[in-house]
PDB file of C-alpha atoms in Angstrom:
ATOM      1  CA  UNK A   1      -5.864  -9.770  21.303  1.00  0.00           C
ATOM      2  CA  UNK A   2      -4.197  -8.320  18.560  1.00  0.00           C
ATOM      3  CA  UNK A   3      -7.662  -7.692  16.000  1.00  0.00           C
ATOM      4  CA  UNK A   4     -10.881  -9.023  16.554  1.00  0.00           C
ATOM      5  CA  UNK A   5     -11.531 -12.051  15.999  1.00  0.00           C
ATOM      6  CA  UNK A   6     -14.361 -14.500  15.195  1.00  0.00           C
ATOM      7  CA  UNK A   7     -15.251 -18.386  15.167  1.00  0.00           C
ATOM      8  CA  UNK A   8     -16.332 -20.852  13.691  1.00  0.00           C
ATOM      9  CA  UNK A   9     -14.395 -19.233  10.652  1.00  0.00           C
ATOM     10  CA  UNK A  10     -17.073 -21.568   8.349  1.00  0.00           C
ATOM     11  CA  UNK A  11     -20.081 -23.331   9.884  1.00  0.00           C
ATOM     12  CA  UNK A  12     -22.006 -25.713   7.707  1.00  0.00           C
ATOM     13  CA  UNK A  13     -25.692 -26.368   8.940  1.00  0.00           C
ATOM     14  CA  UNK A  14     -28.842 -27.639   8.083  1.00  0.00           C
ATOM     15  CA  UNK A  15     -31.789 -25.930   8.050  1.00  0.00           C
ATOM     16  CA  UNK A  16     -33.669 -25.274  10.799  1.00  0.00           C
ATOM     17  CA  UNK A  17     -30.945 -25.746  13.451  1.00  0.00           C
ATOM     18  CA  UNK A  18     -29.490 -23.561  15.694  1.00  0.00           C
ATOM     19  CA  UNK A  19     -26.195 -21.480  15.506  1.00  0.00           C
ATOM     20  CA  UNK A  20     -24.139 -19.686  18.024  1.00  0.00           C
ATOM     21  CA  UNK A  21     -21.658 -17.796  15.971  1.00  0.00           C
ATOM     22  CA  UNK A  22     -18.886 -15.756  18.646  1.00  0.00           C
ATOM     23  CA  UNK A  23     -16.858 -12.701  18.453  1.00  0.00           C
ATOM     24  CA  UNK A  24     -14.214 -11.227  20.021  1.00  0.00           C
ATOM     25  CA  UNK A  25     -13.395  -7.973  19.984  1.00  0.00           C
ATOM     26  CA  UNK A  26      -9.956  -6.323  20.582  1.00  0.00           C
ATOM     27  CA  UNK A  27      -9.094  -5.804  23.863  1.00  0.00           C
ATOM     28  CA  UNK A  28     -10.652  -2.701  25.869  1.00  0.00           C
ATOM     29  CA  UNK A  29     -12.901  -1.739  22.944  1.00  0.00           C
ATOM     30  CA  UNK A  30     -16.150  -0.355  24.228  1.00  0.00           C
ATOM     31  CA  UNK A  31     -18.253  -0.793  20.957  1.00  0.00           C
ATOM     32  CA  UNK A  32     -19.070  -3.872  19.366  1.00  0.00           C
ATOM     33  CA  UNK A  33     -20.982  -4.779  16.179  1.00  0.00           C
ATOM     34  CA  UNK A  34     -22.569  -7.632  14.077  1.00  0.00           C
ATOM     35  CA  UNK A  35     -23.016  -7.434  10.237  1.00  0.00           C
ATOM     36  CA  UNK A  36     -23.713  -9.376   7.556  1.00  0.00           C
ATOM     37  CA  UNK A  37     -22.857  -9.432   4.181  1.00  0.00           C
ATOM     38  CA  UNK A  38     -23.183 -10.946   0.734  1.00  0.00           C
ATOM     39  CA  UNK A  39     -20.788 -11.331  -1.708  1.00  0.00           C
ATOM     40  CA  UNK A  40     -20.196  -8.151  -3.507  1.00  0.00           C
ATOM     41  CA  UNK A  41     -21.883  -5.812  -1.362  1.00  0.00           C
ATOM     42  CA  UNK A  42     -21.289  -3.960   1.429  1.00  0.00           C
ATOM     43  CA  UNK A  43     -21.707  -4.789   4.980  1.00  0.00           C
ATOM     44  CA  UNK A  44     -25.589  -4.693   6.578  1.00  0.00           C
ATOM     45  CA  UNK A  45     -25.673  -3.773  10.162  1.00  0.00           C
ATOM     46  CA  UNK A  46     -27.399  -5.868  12.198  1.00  0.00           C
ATOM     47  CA  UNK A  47     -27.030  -4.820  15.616  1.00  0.00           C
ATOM     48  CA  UNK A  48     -24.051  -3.473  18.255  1.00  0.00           C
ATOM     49  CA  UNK A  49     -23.409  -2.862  21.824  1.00  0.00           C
ATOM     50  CA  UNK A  50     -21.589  -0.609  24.416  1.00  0.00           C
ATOM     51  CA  UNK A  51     -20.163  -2.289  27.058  1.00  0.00           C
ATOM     52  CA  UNK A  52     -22.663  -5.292  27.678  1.00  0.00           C
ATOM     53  CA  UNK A  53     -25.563  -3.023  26.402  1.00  0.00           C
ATOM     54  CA  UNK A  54     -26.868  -3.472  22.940  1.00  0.00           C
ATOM     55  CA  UNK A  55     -27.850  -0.099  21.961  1.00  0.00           C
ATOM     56  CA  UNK A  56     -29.677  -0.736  18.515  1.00  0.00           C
ATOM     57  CA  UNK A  57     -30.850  -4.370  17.183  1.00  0.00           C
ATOM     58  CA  UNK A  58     -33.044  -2.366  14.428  1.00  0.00           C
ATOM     59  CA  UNK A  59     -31.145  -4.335  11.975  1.00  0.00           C
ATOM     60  CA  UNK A  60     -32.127  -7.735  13.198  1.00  0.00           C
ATOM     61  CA  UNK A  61     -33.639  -9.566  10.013  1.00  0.00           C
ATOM     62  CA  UNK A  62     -36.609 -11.203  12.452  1.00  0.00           C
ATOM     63  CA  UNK A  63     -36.870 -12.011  16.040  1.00  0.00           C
ATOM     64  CA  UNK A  64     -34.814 -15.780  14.503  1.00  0.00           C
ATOM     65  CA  UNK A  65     -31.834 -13.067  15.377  1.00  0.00           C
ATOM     66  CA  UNK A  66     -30.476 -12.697  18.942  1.00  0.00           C
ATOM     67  CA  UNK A  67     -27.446 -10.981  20.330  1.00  0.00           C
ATOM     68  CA  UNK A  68     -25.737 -11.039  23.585  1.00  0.00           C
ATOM     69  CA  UNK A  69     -22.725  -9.605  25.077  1.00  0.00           C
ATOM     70  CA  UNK A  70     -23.013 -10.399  28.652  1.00  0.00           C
ATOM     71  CA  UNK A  71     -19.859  -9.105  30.291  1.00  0.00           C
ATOM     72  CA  UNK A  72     -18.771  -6.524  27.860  1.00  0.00           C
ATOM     73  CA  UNK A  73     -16.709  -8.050  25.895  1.00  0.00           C
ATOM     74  CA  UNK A  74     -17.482 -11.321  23.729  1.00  0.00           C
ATOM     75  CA  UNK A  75     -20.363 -11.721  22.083  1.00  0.00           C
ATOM     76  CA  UNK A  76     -22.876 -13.900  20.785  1.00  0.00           C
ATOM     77  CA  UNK A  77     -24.837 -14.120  17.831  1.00  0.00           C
ATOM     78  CA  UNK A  78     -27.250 -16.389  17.685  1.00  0.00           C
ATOM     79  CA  UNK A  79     -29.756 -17.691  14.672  1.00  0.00           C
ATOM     80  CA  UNK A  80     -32.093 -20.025  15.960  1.00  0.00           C
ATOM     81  CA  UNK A  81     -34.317 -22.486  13.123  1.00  0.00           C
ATOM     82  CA  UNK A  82     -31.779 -21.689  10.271  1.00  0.00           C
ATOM     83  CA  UNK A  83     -32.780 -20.851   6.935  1.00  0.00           C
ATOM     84  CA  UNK A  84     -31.475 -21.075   3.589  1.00  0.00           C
ATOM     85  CA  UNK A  85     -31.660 -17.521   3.378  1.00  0.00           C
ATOM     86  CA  UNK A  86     -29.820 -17.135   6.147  1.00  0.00           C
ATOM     87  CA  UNK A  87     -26.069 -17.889   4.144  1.00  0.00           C
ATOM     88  CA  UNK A  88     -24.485 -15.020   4.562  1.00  0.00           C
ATOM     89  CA  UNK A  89     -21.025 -13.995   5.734  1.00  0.00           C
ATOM     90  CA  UNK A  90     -21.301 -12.712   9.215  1.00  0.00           C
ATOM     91  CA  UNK A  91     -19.259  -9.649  10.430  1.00  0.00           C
ATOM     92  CA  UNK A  92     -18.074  -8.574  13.802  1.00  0.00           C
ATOM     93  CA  UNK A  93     -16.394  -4.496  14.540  1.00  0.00           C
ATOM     94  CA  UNK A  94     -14.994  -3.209  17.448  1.00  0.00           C
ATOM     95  CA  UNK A  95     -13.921   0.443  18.078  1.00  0.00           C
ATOM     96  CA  UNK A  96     -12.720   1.803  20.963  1.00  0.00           C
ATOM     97  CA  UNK A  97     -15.544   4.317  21.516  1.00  0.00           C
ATOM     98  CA  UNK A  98     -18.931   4.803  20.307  1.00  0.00           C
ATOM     99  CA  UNK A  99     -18.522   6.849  16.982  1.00  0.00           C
ATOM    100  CA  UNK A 100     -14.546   5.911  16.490  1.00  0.00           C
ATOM    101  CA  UNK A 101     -12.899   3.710  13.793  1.00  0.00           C
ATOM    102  CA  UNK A 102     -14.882   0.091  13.318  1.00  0.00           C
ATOM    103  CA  UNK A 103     -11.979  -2.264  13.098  1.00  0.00           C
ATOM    104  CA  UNK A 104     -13.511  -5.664  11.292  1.00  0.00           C
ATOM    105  CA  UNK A 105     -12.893  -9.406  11.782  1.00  0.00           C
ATOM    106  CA  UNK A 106     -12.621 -11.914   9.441  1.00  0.00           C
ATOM    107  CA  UNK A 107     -16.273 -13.164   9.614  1.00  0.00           C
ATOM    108  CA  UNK A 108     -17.793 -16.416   9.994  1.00  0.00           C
ATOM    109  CA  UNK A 109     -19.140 -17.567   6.635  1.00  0.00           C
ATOM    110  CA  UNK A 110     -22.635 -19.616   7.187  1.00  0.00           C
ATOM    111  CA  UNK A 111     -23.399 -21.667   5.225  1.00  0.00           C
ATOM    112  CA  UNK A 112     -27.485 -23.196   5.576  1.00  0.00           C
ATOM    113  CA  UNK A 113     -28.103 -26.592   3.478  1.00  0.00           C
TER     114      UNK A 113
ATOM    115  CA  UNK B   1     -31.706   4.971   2.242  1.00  0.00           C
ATOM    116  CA  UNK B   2     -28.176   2.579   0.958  1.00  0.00           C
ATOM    117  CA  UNK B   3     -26.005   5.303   0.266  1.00  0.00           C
ATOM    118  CA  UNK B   4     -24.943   4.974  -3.900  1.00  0.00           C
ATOM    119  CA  UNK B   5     -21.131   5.297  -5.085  1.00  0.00           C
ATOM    120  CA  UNK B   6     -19.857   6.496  -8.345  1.00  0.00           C
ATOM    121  CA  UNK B   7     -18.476   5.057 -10.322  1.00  0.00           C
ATOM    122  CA  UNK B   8     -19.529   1.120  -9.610  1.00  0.00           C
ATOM    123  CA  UNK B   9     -16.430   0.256 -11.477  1.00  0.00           C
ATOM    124  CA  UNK B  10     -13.363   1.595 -12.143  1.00  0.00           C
ATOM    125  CA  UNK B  11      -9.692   0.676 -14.449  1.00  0.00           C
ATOM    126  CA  UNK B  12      -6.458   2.405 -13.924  1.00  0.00           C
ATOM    127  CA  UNK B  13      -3.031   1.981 -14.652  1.00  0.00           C
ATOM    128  CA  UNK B  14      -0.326   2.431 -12.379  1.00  0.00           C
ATOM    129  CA  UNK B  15       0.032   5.973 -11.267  1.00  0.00           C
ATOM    130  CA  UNK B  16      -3.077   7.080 -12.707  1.00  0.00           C
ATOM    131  CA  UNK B  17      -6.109   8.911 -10.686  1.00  0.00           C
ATOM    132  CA  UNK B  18      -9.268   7.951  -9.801  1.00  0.00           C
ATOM    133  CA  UNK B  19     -11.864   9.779  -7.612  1.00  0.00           C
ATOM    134  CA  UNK B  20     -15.274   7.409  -5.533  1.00  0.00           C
ATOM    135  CA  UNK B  21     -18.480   8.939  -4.575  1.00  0.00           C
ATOM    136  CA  UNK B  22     -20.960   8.914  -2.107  1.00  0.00           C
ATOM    137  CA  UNK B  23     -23.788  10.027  -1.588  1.00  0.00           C
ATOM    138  CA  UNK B  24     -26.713  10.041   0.545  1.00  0.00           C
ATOM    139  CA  UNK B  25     -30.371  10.940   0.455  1.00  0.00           C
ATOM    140  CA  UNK B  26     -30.169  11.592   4.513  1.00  0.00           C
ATOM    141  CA  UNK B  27     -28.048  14.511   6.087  1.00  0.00           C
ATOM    142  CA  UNK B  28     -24.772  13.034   7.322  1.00  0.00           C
ATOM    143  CA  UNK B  29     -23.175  13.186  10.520  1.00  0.00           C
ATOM    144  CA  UNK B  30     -20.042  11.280   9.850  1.00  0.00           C
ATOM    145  CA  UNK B  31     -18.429   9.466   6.774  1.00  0.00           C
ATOM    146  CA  UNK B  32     -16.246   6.171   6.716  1.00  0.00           C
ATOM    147  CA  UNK B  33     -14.160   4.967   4.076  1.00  0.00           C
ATOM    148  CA  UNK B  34     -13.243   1.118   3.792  1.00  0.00           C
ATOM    149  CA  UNK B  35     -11.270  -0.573   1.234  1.00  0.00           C
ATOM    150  CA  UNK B  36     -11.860  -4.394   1.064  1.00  0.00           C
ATOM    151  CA  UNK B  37      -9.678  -6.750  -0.734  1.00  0.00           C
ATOM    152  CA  UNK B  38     -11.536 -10.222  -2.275  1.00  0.00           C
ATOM    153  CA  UNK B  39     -11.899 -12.980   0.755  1.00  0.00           C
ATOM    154  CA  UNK B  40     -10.709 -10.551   3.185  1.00  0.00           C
ATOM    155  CA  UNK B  41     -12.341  -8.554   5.830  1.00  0.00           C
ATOM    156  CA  UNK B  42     -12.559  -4.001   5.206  1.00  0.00           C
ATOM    157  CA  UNK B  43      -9.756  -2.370   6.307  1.00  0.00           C
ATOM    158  CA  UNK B  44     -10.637   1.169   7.538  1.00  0.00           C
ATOM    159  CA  UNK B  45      -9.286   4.132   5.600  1.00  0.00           C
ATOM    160  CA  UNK B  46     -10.678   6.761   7.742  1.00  0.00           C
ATOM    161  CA  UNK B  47     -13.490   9.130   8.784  1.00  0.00           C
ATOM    162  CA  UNK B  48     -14.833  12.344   8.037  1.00  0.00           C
ATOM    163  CA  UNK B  49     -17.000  14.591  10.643  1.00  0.00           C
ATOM    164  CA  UNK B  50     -19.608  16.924   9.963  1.00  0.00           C
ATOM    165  CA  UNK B  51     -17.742  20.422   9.358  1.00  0.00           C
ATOM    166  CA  UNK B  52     -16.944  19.678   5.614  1.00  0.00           C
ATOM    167  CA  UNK B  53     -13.042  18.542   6.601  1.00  0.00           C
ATOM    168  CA  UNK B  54     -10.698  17.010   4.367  1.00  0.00           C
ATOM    169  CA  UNK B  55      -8.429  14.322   5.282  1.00  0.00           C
ATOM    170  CA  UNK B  56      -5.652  12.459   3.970  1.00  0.00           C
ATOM    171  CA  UNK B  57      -2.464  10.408   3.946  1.00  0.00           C
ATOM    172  CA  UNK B  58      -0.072   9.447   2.008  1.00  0.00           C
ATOM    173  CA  UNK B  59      -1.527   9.555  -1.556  1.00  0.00           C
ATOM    174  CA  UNK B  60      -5.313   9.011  -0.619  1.00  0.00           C
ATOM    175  CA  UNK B  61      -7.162  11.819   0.663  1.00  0.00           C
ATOM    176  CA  UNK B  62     -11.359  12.418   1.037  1.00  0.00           C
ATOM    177  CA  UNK B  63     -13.917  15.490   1.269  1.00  0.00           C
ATOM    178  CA  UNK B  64     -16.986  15.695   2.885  1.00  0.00           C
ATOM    179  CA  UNK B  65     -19.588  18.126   1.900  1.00  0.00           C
ATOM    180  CA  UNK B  66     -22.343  18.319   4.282  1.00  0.00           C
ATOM    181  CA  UNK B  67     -24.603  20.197   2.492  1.00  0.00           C
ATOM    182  CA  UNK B  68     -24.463  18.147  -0.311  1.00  0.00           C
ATOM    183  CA  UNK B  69     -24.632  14.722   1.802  1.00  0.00           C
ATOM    184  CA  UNK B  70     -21.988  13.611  -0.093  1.00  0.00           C
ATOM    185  CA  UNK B  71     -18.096  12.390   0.453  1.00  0.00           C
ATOM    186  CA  UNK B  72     -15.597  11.765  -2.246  1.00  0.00           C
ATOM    187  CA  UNK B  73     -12.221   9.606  -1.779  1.00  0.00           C
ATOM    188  CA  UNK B  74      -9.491  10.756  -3.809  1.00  0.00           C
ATOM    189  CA  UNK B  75      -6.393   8.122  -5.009  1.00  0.00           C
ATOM    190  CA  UNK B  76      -3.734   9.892  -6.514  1.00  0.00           C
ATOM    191  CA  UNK B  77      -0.515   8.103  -8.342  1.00  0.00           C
ATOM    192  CA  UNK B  78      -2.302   4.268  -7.953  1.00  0.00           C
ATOM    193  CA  UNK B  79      -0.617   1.434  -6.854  1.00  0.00           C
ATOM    194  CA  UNK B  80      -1.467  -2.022  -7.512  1.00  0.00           C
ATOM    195  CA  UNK B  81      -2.273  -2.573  -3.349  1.00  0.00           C
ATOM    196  CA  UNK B  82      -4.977  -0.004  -4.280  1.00  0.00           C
ATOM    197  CA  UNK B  83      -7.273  -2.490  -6.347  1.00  0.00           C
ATOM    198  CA  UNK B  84     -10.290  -3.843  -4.374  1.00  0.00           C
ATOM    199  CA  UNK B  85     -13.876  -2.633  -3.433  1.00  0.00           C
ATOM    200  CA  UNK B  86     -14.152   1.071  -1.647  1.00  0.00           C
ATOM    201  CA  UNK B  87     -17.323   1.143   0.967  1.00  0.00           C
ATOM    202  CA  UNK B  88     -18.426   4.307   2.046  1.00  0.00           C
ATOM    203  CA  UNK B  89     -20.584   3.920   5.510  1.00  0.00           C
ATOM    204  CA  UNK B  90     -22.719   6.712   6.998  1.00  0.00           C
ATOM    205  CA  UNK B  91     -23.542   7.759  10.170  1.00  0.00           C
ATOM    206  CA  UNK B  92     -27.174  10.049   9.876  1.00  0.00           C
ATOM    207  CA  UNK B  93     -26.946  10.849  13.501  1.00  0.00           C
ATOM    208  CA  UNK B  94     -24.063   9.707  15.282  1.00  0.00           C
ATOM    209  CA  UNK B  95     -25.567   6.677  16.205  1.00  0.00           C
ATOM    210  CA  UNK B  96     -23.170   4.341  15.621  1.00  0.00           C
ATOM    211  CA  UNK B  97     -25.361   2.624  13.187  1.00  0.00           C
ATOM    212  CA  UNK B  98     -23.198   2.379   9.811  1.00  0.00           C
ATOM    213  CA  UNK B  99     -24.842   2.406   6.574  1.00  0.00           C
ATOM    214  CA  UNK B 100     -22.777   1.388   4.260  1.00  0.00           C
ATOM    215  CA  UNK B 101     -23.006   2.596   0.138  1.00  0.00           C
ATOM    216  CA  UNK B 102     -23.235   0.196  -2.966  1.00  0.00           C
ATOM    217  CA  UNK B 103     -19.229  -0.011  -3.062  1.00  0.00           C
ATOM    218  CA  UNK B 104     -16.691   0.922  -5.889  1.00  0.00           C
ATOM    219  CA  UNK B 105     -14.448  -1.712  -7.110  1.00  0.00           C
ATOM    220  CA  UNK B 106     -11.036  -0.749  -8.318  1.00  0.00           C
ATOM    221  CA  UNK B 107      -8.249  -2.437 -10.750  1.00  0.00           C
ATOM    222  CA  UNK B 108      -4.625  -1.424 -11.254  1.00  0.00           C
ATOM    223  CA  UNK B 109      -3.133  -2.775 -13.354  1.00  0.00           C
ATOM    224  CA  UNK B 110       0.466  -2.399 -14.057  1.00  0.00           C
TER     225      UNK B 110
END
């Protein structure tokens, strides 16, 4: 596609259900990446992959968080047991290469009740 | 280990000056400047390598001082498109891993 992009754009839950939030990254882009961030700050790295191998999860809040990008290109994050603390807008970046320009898509804002 | 920007705020008029910056208590391998407009996902500016380069286009430019662990983005003649928040992120060891600063939100006003 043209830019990455992400869905649900918004995704209303309650807490302590599950949510599959997707990305998908611009075509042939090696590197993909999952952030999160509140309003007015800047984005908190949560995890990325190469190609269907995810390289660093460090930034995982708590083993809640789980990624997946099984055939190199879309990917999955999931939050299982939602909670409150969880709301957050969630980020996805793609570059073409490890180390290259992150190109951002317009998030999936979650919102936990 | 959140890389902190300078100023956290900053007013201009049109075609005035303003310079953001970063800087980092970790030695830096790379440097990545974002601008990010409200309700809208950062748009990359660009990057700086370890080797103290300095980059630029059109009237926004940037410096990266290695030694110092610090980066500075420079925004010469403002335009009104320039208002928004500025995100450094840094790399500590080319590991992909982004780290990105406090941010720097800018106003133009005409």
């Amino acid at each position: 596609g043209a830019g990455v992009s992400q869905s649900p754009r918004y995704k209303v839950t309650k807490r302590g259900q599950d949510v599959a939030l997707r990305c998908d990254p611009i075509s042939g882009h090696v590197s993909l990446y999952w952030y999160r961030q509140a309003l007015g700050q800047g984005p908190e790295f949560l995890t990325y992959f190469n190609y269907e191998a995810q390289q660093d999860k460090s930034g995982l809040p708590n083993d809640r968080f789980s990624a997946e990008r099984p055939e190199g290109s879309i990917s999955t994050l999931t939050i299982q047991r939602t909670e409150q603390r969880d709301s957050a807008m969630y980020r996805c970046a793609s570059s073409l290469n490890s180390g290259e320009t992150q190109y951002f898509g317009p998030g999936t804002r979650l919102l936990v009740l | 280990q959140q890389p902190v920007q300078s100023p956290q705020a900053v007013i201009l008029r049109e075609g005035e000056d303003a310079v953001i910056n970063c800087s980092s208590s970790k030695a830096l391998y790379s440097v990545h400047w974002y601008r990010q407009k409200h309700g809208e996902a950062p748009v990359f500016l660009m990057i700086l390598l370890k080797g103290g380069e300095q980059k630029g286009h059109d009237k926004i430019s940037a410096s990266f001082n290695e030694k110092k662990q610090q980066s500075s983005l420079y925004l010469t003649a403002s335009q009104l498109s320039y208002s928004g928040t500025y995100f450094c992120g840094t790399d500590v060891s080319n590991t992909d891993k982004l780290i990105f600063g406090t941010g720097t939100r800018l106003q133009v006003f005409p």
